Coordinates of N, CA and C in Angstrom, one line a residue:
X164 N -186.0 -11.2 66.4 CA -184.6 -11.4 66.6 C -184.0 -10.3 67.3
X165 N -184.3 -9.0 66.5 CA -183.6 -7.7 67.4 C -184.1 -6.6 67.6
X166 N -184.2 -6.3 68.7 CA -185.7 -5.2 68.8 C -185.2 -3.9 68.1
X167 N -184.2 -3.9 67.6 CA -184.4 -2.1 66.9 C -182.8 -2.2 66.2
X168 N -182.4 -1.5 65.3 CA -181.5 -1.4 64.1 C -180.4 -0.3 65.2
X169 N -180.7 0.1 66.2 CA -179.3 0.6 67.0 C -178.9 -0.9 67.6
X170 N -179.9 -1.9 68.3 CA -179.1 -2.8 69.1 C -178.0 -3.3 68.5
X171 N -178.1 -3.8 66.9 CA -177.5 -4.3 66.2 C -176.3 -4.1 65.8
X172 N -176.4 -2.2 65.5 CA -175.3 -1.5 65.7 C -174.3 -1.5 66.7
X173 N -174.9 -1.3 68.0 CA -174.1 -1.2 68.8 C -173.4 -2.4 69.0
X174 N -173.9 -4.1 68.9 CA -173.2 -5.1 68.9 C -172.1 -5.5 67.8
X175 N -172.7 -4.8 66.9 CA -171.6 -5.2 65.9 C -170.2 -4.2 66.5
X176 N -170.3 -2.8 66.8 CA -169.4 -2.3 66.8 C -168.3 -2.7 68.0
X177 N -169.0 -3.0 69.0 CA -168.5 -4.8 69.9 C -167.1 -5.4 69.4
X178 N -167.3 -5.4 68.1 CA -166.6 -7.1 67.7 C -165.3 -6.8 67.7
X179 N -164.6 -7.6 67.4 CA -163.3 -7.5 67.4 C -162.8 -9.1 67.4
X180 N -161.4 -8.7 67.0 CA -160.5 -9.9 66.4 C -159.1 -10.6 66.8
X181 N -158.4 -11.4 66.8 CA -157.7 -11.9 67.8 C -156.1 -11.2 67.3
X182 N -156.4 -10.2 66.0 CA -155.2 -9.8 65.5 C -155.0 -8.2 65.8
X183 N -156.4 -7.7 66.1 CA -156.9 -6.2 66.9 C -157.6 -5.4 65.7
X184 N -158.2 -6.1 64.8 CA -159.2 -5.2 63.9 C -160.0 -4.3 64.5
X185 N -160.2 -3.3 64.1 CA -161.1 -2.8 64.7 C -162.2 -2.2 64.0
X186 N -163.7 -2.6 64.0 CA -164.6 -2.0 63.3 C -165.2 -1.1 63.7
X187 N -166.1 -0.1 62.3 CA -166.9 0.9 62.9 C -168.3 1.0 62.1
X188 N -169.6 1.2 62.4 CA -170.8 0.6 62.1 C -171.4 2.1 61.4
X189 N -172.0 2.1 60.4 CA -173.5 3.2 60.2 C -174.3 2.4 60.0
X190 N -175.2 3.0 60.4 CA -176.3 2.2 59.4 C -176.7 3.8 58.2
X191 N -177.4 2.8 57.2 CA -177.4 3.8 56.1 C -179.2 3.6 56.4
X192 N -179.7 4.5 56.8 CA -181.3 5.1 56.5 C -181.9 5.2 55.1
X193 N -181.1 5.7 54.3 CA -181.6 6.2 53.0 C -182.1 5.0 52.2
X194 N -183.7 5.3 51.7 CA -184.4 4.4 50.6 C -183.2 4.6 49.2
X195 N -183.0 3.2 48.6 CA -182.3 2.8 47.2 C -182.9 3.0 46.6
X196 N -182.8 3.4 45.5 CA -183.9 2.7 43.9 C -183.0 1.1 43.7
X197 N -183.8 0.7 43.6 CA -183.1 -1.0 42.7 C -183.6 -0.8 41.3
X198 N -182.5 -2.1 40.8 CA -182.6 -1.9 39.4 C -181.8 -1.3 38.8
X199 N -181.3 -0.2 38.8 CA -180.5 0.5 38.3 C -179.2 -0.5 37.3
X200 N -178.8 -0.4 36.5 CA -178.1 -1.0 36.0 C -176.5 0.1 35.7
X201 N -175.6 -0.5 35.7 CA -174.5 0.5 35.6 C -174.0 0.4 33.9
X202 N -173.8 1.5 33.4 CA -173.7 1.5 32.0 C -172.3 0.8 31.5
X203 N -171.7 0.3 30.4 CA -170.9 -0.2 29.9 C -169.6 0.5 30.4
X204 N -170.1 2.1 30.0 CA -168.8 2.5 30.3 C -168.4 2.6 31.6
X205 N -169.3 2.8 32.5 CA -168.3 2.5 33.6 C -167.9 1.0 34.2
X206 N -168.9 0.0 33.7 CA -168.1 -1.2 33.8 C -166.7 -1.4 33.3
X207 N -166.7 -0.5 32.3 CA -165.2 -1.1 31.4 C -164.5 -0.1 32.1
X208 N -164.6 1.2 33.0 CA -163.5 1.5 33.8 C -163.3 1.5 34.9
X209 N -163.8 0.2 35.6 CA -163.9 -0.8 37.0 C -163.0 -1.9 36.8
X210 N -162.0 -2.1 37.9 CA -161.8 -3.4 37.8 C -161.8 -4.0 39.0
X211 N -162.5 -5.1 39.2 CA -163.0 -5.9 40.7 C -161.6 -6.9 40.9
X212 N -161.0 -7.1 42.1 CA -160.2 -7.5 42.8 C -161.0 -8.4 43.6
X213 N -161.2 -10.1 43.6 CA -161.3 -10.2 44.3 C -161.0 -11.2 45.8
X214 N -161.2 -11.1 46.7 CA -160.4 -11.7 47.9 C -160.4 -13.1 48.0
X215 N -159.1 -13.5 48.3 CA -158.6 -15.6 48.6 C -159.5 -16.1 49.0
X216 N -160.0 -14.9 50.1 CA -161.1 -15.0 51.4 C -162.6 -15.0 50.7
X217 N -163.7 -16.3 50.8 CA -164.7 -15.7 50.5 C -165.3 -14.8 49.5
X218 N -164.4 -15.0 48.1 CA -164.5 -13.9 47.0 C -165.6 -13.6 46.7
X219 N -166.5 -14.3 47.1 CA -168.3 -13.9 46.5 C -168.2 -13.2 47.6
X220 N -167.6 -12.5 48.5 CA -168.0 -11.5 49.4 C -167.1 -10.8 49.4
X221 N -166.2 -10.8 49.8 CA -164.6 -10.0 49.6 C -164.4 -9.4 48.4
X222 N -164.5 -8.3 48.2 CA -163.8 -7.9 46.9 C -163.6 -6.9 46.8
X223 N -162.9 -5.9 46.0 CA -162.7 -4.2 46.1 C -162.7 -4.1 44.8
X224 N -163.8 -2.9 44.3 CA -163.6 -2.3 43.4 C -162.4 -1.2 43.0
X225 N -162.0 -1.1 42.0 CA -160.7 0.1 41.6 C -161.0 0.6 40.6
X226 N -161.2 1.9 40.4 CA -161.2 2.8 39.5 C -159.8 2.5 38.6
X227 N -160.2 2.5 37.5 CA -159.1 2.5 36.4 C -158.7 3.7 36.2
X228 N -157.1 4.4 36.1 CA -156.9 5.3 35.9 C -157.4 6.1 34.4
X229 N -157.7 7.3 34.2 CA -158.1 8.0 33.1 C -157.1 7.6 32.0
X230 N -157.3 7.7 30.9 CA -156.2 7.4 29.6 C -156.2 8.4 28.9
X231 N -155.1 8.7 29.1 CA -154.9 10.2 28.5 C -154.4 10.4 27.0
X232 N -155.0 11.5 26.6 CA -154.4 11.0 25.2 C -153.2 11.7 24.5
X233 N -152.3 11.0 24.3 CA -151.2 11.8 23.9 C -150.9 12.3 22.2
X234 N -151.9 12.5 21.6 CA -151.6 13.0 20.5 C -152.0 14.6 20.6
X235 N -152.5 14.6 22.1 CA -152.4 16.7 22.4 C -151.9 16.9 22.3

């Protein structure tokens, strides 16, 4: 389909939109570990937002602010 992971790049960074988005491409090289699982607590101080648009794909993660404790 595409002879090398620059072509790709370069076409994507190409694209553009009829409202004037403008994108910008890396590719990321680095091997993942998979599997990893994310622990409770930082699930419980995530909260996912997700988009009108395609929400199984659109979505932003937000750090939940720290809770501070006021009996210091």
């Amino acid at each position: 389909m595409f002879d090398a992971v620059d072509t790709v790049k370069d076409l994507m960074a190409k694209a553009t939109t009829a409202t004037g988005l403008s994108v910008f491409t890396t590719v990321l090289d680095r091997v993942y570990e998979t599997g990893k699982k994310a622990s409770d607590e930082l699930k419980a101080s995530i909260r996912i937002v997700f988009d009108d648009v395609l929400p199984k794909w659109n979505y932003t993660a937000l750090a939940n602010p720290p809770q501070i404790d006021s009996t210091i």
